[in-house]
DNA sequence: CTGTATCCCCATGGATACTG
DNA sequence: CAGTATCCATGGGGATACAG
């Protein structure tokens, strides 16, 4: 393993903060195939409002992960794309996503088991499953 | 790349929800070397309250990622450790952490640049840097 | 030591409506 | 279409005090 300090080390926290939003990773991922217009992103992603999408893109932009391009014209056309830096984050994101595909079932199973074994104490400690 | 659908796909979201907490990944990481008592965890991690630590552990437990063991005795002794499933998550976590060590500087630089280029519009779109 | 119970702040993010 | 401005509900999580 490469990293050894996490805890007090803020450098590592930085990346987690980047992925600690509901939408950051999703939007990053949606941009992986190339530049996309906001309306496209909203269609691809689904369930994200205009406001929240913009906020997310601004965040990513601020952190140097995406780049905004404004093509002039009658109805102004805007495109967002990953920066080289943003592209490097696709690896870790994929690692996480791949894990979910591999072990997601086990997590679900564990949740069910927990609900079955001890419904007395339990409601899920928040964050059981998005349910969608 | 392995995964292709993210957006609508809840299976992938599951993993992100797991890492979308301030403390989940940190605690998981702090447990990588073996069983740990809460007090040890708090020392190793730093800056996490008893309450929040417990909540985090409960969450992880609920999702089948950690296991709780209660060794009886006068002052009850408790230990938490990763389950095999939890262990599988260390890979992705490490991927993210490694990324932070590799590219963290660039993110910081981008943030600074953003602050310098356009202080007019900007305060950081929230979530600039934990500052610690 | 381990864990719970409160109280409280505030950021995320959803809904909606409006401007260019 | 792109983006902003409000309003507002929810919950994470910090501080603190307390219980087993």
Tab-separated table of C-alpha atoms (C1' of nucleotides) in Angstrom:
chain	number	residue	atom	x	y	z
A	1	UNK	CA	0.000	0.000	0.000
A	2	UNK	CA	1.168	3.459	-0.723
A	3	UNK	CA	-0.322	5.706	1.875
A	4	UNK	CA	0.317	5.275	5.513
A	5	UNK	CA	-1.017	8.267	7.322
A	6	UNK	CA	-4.567	9.268	6.802
A	7	UNK	CA	-6.021	10.392	9.909
A	8	UNK	CA	-4.348	13.551	10.972
A	9	UNK	CA	-3.064	13.975	7.466
A	10	UNK	CA	-5.144	16.516	5.678
A	11	UNK	CA	-3.688	15.775	2.309
A	12	UNK	CA	-5.626	12.549	2.168
A	13	UNK	CA	-8.739	14.149	3.503
A	14	UNK	CA	-8.684	16.464	0.585
A	15	UNK	CA	-9.569	13.715	-1.827
A	16	UNK	CA	-12.282	12.379	0.372
A	17	UNK	CA	-13.799	15.790	0.672
A	18	UNK	CA	-13.800	15.874	-3.094
A	19	UNK	CA	-15.796	12.673	-3.213
A	20	UNK	CA	-17.870	13.433	-0.162
A	21	UNK	CA	-20.589	15.136	-2.092
A	22	UNK	CA	-23.626	13.455	-3.458
A	23	UNK	CA	-22.871	14.700	-6.932
A	24	UNK	CA	-19.195	15.426	-7.411
A	25	UNK	CA	-18.177	11.925	-8.384
A	26	UNK	CA	-21.282	11.381	-10.437
A	27	UNK	CA	-20.744	14.508	-12.479
A	28	UNK	CA	-17.075	13.763	-12.909
A	29	UNK	CA	-18.016	10.352	-14.169
A	30	UNK	CA	-20.619	11.713	-16.519
A	31	UNK	CA	-17.914	13.835	-18.092
A	32	UNK	CA	-15.512	11.015	-18.702
A	33	UNK	CA	-16.362	10.568	-22.383
A	34	UNK	CA	-15.797	14.163	-23.326
A	35	UNK	CA	-17.278	17.632	-23.133
A	36	UNK	CA	-20.903	17.843	-22.178
A	37	UNK	CA	-23.464	20.573	-22.043
A	38	UNK	CA	-25.387	21.080	-18.825
A	39	UNK	CA	-28.620	19.898	-20.354
A	40	UNK	CA	-26.915	16.739	-21.495
A	41	UNK	CA	-25.510	16.180	-18.080
A	42	UNK	CA	-28.895	16.572	-16.510
A	43	UNK	CA	-30.341	14.021	-18.899
A	44	UNK	CA	-27.519	11.556	-18.409
A	45	UNK	CA	-27.542	11.847	-14.696
A	46	UNK	CA	-31.173	12.207	-13.906
A	47	UNK	CA	-32.548	13.560	-10.694
A	48	UNK	CA	-30.269	16.540	-10.402
A	49	UNK	CA	-31.660	20.044	-10.497
A	50	UNK	CA	-30.225	22.852	-12.519
A	51	UNK	CA	-29.171	24.656	-9.412
A	52	UNK	CA	-27.390	21.719	-7.859
A	53	UNK	CA	-25.684	20.806	-11.110
A	54	UNK	CA	-24.302	24.300	-11.410
A	55	UNK	CA	-23.118	24.283	-7.829
A	56	UNK	CA	-21.389	20.989	-8.389
A	57	UNK	CA	-19.707	22.133	-11.558
A	58	UNK	CA	-18.531	25.301	-9.837
A	59	UNK	CA	-17.019	23.270	-7.065
A	60	UNK	CA	-15.235	20.984	-9.477
A	61	UNK	CA	-14.080	23.955	-11.458
A	62	UNK	CA	-12.778	25.637	-8.358
A	63	UNK	CA	-10.733	22.568	-7.551
A	64	UNK	CA	-9.305	22.439	-11.046
A	65	UNK	CA	-11.095	19.266	-12.028
A	66	UNK	CA	-13.332	20.591	-14.764
A	67	UNK	CA	-13.093	23.321	-17.289
A	68	UNK	CA	-15.864	25.558	-18.517
A	69	UNK	CA	-16.101	26.724	-22.083
A	70	UNK	CA	-18.543	29.244	-23.374
A	71	UNK	CA	-19.231	29.048	-27.089
A	72	UNK	CA	-20.826	32.323	-28.097
A	73	UNK	CA	-23.958	32.308	-30.166
A	74	UNK	CA	-27.595	33.181	-30.042
A	75	UNK	CA	-28.569	30.877	-27.247
A	76	UNK	CA	-25.236	30.800	-25.477
A	77	UNK	CA	-23.793	27.347	-25.591
A	78	UNK	CA	-21.763	26.070	-22.698
A	79	UNK	CA	-19.678	22.985	-22.317
A	80	UNK	CA	-17.861	21.438	-19.435
A	81	UNK	CA	-15.032	18.994	-19.673
A	82	UNK	CA	-12.546	17.301	-17.448
A	83	UNK	CA	-9.166	18.886	-17.025
A	84	UNK	CA	-6.123	16.605	-17.158
A	85	UNK	CA	-6.150	16.743	-13.392
A	86	UNK	CA	-9.800	15.828	-13.297
A	87	UNK	CA	-9.067	12.909	-15.543
A	88	UNK	CA	-6.644	11.471	-13.049
A	89	UNK	CA	-9.460	11.186	-10.565
A	90	UNK	CA	-11.362	8.804	-12.798
A	91	UNK	CA	-9.082	5.996	-11.696
A	92	UNK	CA	-9.953	6.156	-8.016
A	93	UNK	CA	-13.577	6.775	-8.843
A	94	UNK	CA	-13.622	3.698	-10.980
A	95	UNK	CA	-11.983	1.735	-8.202
A	96	UNK	CA	-14.809	2.692	-5.903
A	97	UNK	CA	-17.458	2.016	-8.511
A	98	UNK	CA	-15.956	-1.340	-9.380
A	99	UNK	CA	-15.985	-2.261	-5.734
A	100	UNK	CA	-19.653	-1.463	-5.552
A	101	UNK	CA	-20.393	-3.785	-8.441
A	102	UNK	CA	-18.323	-6.510	-6.906
A	103	UNK	CA	-19.431	-6.300	-3.313
A	104	UNK	CA	-22.616	-4.310	-3.370
A	105	UNK	CA	-24.698	-7.406	-2.851
A	106	UNK	CA	-22.792	-8.292	0.265
A	107	UNK	CA	-23.430	-4.877	1.696
A	108	UNK	CA	-27.126	-5.187	0.991
A	109	UNK	CA	-27.117	-8.624	2.544
A	110	UNK	CA	-25.356	-7.317	5.617
A	111	UNK	CA	-27.914	-4.556	5.927
A	112	UNK	CA	-30.743	-7.033	5.707
A	113	UNK	CA	-29.086	-9.286	8.223
A	114	UNK	CA	-28.611	-6.392	10.589
A	115	UNK	CA	-32.252	-5.492	10.240
A	116	UNK	CA	-33.274	-9.068	10.863
A	117	UNK	CA	-30.943	-9.789	13.761
A	118	UNK	CA	-31.600	-6.738	15.758
A	119	UNK	CA	-34.652	-4.798	14.773
A	120	UNK	CA	-35.000	-3.834	18.451
A	121	UNK	CA	-32.206	-1.364	18.578
A	122	UNK	CA	-32.269	-0.602	14.949
A	123	UNK	CA	-33.311	1.749	12.586
A	124	UNK	CA	-30.450	1.940	10.159
A	125	UNK	CA	-27.821	4.322	11.594
A	126	UNK	CA	-28.828	6.623	8.815
A	127	UNK	CA	-27.590	6.052	5.355
A	128	UNK	CA	-28.875	2.579	4.688
A	129	UNK	CA	-29.554	2.789	1.021
A	130	UNK	CA	-30.751	5.433	-1.368
A	131	UNK	CA	-33.508	3.066	-2.274
A	132	UNK	CA	-33.823	4.196	-5.883
B	1	UNK	CA	-12.559	0.463	-17.270
B	2	UNK	CA	-14.987	-1.755	-15.599
B	3	UNK	CA	-18.016	0.278	-14.779
B	4	UNK	CA	-20.063	1.988	-17.368
B	5	UNK	CA	-23.213	3.152	-15.741
B	6	UNK	CA	-23.027	5.280	-12.699
B	7	UNK	CA	-25.597	7.817	-12.792
B	8	UNK	CA	-28.919	6.199	-12.533
B	9	UNK	CA	-27.251	3.073	-11.251
B	10	UNK	CA	-27.742	2.830	-7.555
B	11	UNK	CA	-25.293	0.017	-7.094
B	12	UNK	CA	-22.419	2.364	-7.700
B	13	UNK	CA	-23.949	5.041	-5.556
B	14	UNK	CA	-23.912	2.629	-2.696
B	15	UNK	CA	-20.139	2.731	-2.456
B	16	UNK	CA	-20.040	6.474	-2.707
B	17	UNK	CA	-22.559	6.793	0.040
B	18	UNK	CA	-20.263	4.607	2.080
B	19	UNK	CA	-17.396	6.990	1.525
B	20	UNK	CA	-19.505	10.123	1.584
B	21	UNK	CA	-19.160	10.588	5.280
B	22	UNK	CA	-16.518	12.616	6.929
B	23	UNK	CA	-15.416	9.698	9.042
B	24	UNK	CA	-16.295	6.379	7.460
B	25	UNK	CA	-13.194	6.073	5.325
B	26	UNK	CA	-10.964	7.433	8.041
B	27	UNK	CA	-12.175	4.938	10.600
B	28	UNK	CA	-11.970	2.089	8.136
B	29	UNK	CA	-8.422	3.077	7.421
B	30	UNK	CA	-7.560	3.344	11.083
B	31	UNK	CA	-8.661	-0.256	11.464
B	32	UNK	CA	-6.547	-1.635	8.685
B	33	UNK	CA	-3.785	-2.957	10.929
B	34	UNK	CA	-6.052	-4.966	13.152
B	35	UNK	CA	-8.560	-4.738	15.973
B	36	UNK	CA	-8.680	-1.459	17.804
B	37	UNK	CA	-10.416	-0.193	20.891
B	38	UNK	CA	-12.448	2.971	20.640
B	39	UNK	CA	-10.041	4.925	22.759
B	40	UNK	CA	-7.189	3.868	20.483
B	41	UNK	CA	-9.149	4.915	17.476
B	42	UNK	CA	-9.830	8.291	18.944
B	43	UNK	CA	-6.151	8.789	19.648
B	44	UNK	CA	-5.053	7.616	16.240
B	45	UNK	CA	-7.589	9.661	14.429
B	46	UNK	CA	-7.722	12.794	16.446
B	47	UNK	CA	-10.497	15.297	16.324
B	48	UNK	CA	-13.375	12.868	16.483
B	49	UNK	CA	-15.749	12.873	19.398
B	50	UNK	CA	-16.903	9.795	21.212
B	51	UNK	CA	-20.390	10.243	19.927
B	52	UNK	CA	-19.395	10.608	16.322
B	53	UNK	CA	-16.993	7.705	16.511
B	54	UNK	CA	-19.709	5.457	17.828
B	55	UNK	CA	-22.134	6.587	15.170
B	56	UNK	CA	-19.554	5.904	12.513
B	57	UNK	CA	-18.763	2.455	13.836
B	58	UNK	CA	-22.449	1.640	14.008
B	59	UNK	CA	-22.875	2.644	10.413
B	60	UNK	CA	-19.945	0.563	9.314
B	61	UNK	CA	-21.193	-2.323	11.369
B	62	UNK	CA	-24.617	-2.028	9.869
B	63	UNK	CA	-23.126	-2.247	6.422
B	64	UNK	CA	-21.114	-5.303	7.313
B	65	UNK	CA	-17.769	-3.577	7.138
B	66	UNK	CA	-16.698	-3.814	10.735
B	67	UNK	CA	-17.270	-6.232	13.544
B	68	UNK	CA	-17.722	-5.435	17.191
B	69	UNK	CA	-16.366	-7.629	19.952
B	70	UNK	CA	-17.067	-7.188	23.604
B	71	UNK	CA	-14.513	-8.729	25.928
B	72	UNK	CA	-16.128	-8.977	29.337
B	73	UNK	CA	-14.298	-7.738	32.374
B	74	UNK	CA	-14.445	-5.121	35.027
B	75	UNK	CA	-14.200	-2.120	32.776
B	76	UNK	CA	-15.788	-3.654	29.735
B	77	UNK	CA	-13.338	-3.856	26.905
B	78	UNK	CA	-14.501	-3.423	23.357
B	79	UNK	CA	-12.740	-3.952	20.088
B	80	UNK	CA	-13.666	-3.276	16.530
B	81	UNK	CA	-12.125	-4.863	13.515
B	82	UNK	CA	-12.643	-5.012	9.817
B	83	UNK	CA	-14.698	-7.808	8.393
B	84	UNK	CA	-13.424	-9.548	5.268
B	85	UNK	CA	-15.866	-7.410	3.360
B	86	UNK	CA	-14.577	-4.301	5.033
B	87	UNK	CA	-11.070	-5.298	4.094
B	88	UNK	CA	-11.981	-5.306	0.434
B	89	UNK	CA	-12.799	-1.641	0.702
B	90	UNK	CA	-9.261	-0.758	1.690
B	91	UNK	CA	-8.213	-1.053	-1.924
B	92	UNK	CA	-10.474	1.674	-3.258
B	93	UNK	CA	-9.800	3.800	-0.201
B	94	UNK	CA	-6.119	3.509	-0.814
B	95	UNK	CA	-6.649	4.449	-4.426
B	96	UNK	CA	-8.299	7.648	-3.338
B	97	UNK	CA	-5.713	8.360	-0.703
B	98	UNK	CA	-2.874	7.718	-3.091
B	99	UNK	CA	-4.437	10.094	-5.538
B	100	UNK	CA	-4.509	12.764	-2.878
B	101	UNK	CA	-0.815	12.344	-2.212
B	102	UNK	CA	-0.051	12.458	-5.874
B	103	UNK	CA	-2.250	15.296	-6.982
B	104	UNK	CA	-3.179	17.120	-3.835
B	105	UNK	CA	-0.766	19.903	-4.595
B	106	UNK	CA	-2.355	20.512	-7.941
B	107	UNK	CA	-5.735	20.836	-6.347
B	108	UNK	CA	-4.431	23.338	-3.851
B	109	UNK	CA	-2.755	25.234	-6.646
B	110	UNK	CA	-5.964	25.270	-8.635
B	111	UNK	CA	-7.821	26.599	-5.654
B	112	UNK	CA	-5.312	29.361	-5.171
B	113	UNK	CA	-5.394	30.192	-8.846
B	114	UNK	CA	-9.170	30.358	-8.755
B	115	UNK	CA	-9.032	32.679	-5.790
B	116	UNK	CA	-6.463	34.842	-7.524
B	117	UNK	CA	-8.067	34.926	-10.954
B	118	UNK	CA	-11.526	35.741	-9.879
B	119	UNK	CA	-11.879	36.947	-6.352
B	120	UNK	CA	-14.776	39.076	-7.556
B	121	UNK	CA	-17.253	36.331	-7.920
B	122	UNK	CA	-15.633	34.026	-5.506
B	123	UNK	CA	-15.819	32.794	-2.257
B	124	UNK	CA	-14.948	29.143	-2.642
B	125	UNK	CA	-18.117	27.297	-3.725
B	126	UNK	CA	-18.007	25.759	-0.293
B	127	UNK	CA	-15.640	22.994	0.482
B	128	UNK	CA	-12.350	24.603	-0.349
B	129	UNK	CA	-10.088	22.979	2.125
B	130	UNK	CA	-10.444	21.747	5.663
B	131	UNK	CA	-7.564	23.970	6.538
B	132	UNK	CA	-6.092	21.680	9.172
C	1	DC	C1'	-13.643	3.280	29.249
C	2	DT	C1'	-17.776	2.880	26.312
C	3	DG	C1'	-21.824	4.689	24.923
C	4	DT	C1'	-26.030	7.592	24.912
C	5	DA	C1'	-28.739	11.814	25.172
C	6	DT	C1'	-29.260	16.750	24.146
C	7	DC	C1'	-28.696	20.906	22.012
C	8	DC	C1'	-27.476	23.404	18.103
C	9	DC	C1'	-25.120	25.028	13.835
C	10	DC	C1'	-24.936	25.107	9.109
C	11	DA	C1'	-23.965	22.977	4.608
C	12	DT	C1'	-26.177	20.054	1.274
C	13	DG	C1'	-29.381	19.898	-1.780
C	14	DG	C1'	-34.477	19.736	-3.319
C	15	DA	C1'	-38.441	22.702	-5.242
C	16	DT	C1'	-39.677	26.593	-7.521
C	17	DA	C1'	-39.569	30.821	-9.988
C	18	DC	C1'	-37.185	34.202	-12.434
C	19	DT	C1'	-33.364	36.627	-15.581
C	20	DG	C1'	-30.413	36.658	-19.825
D	1	DC	C1'	-30.686	26.786	-22.778
D	2	DA	C1'	-27.718	28.477	-18.781
D	3	DG	C1'	-27.693	30.290	-14.415
D	4	DT	C1'	-29.253	32.692	-10.181
D	5	DA	C1'	-32.157	33.699	-6.214
D	6	DT	C1'	-35.232	32.152	-2.520
D	7	DC	C1'	-37.131	29.301	0.635
D	8	DC	C1'	-36.809	25.323	3.363
D	9	DA	C1'	-36.345	20.407	5.141
D	10	DT	C1'	-32.984	17.185	6.549
D	11	DG	C1'	-29.098	15.355	8.715
D	12	DG	C1'	-24.207	15.213	9.720
D	13	DG	C1'	-21.524	16.200	13.205
D	14	DG	C1'	-19.342	19.251	17.007
D	15	DA	C1'	-19.786	20.324	22.190
D	16	DT	C1'	-21.204	18.890	26.353
D	17	DA	C1'	-23.021	16.246	30.046
D	18	DC	C1'	-24.335	12.091	31.746
D	19	DA	C1'	-24.990	6.742	32.450
D	20	DG	C1'	-23.311	1.902	32.790
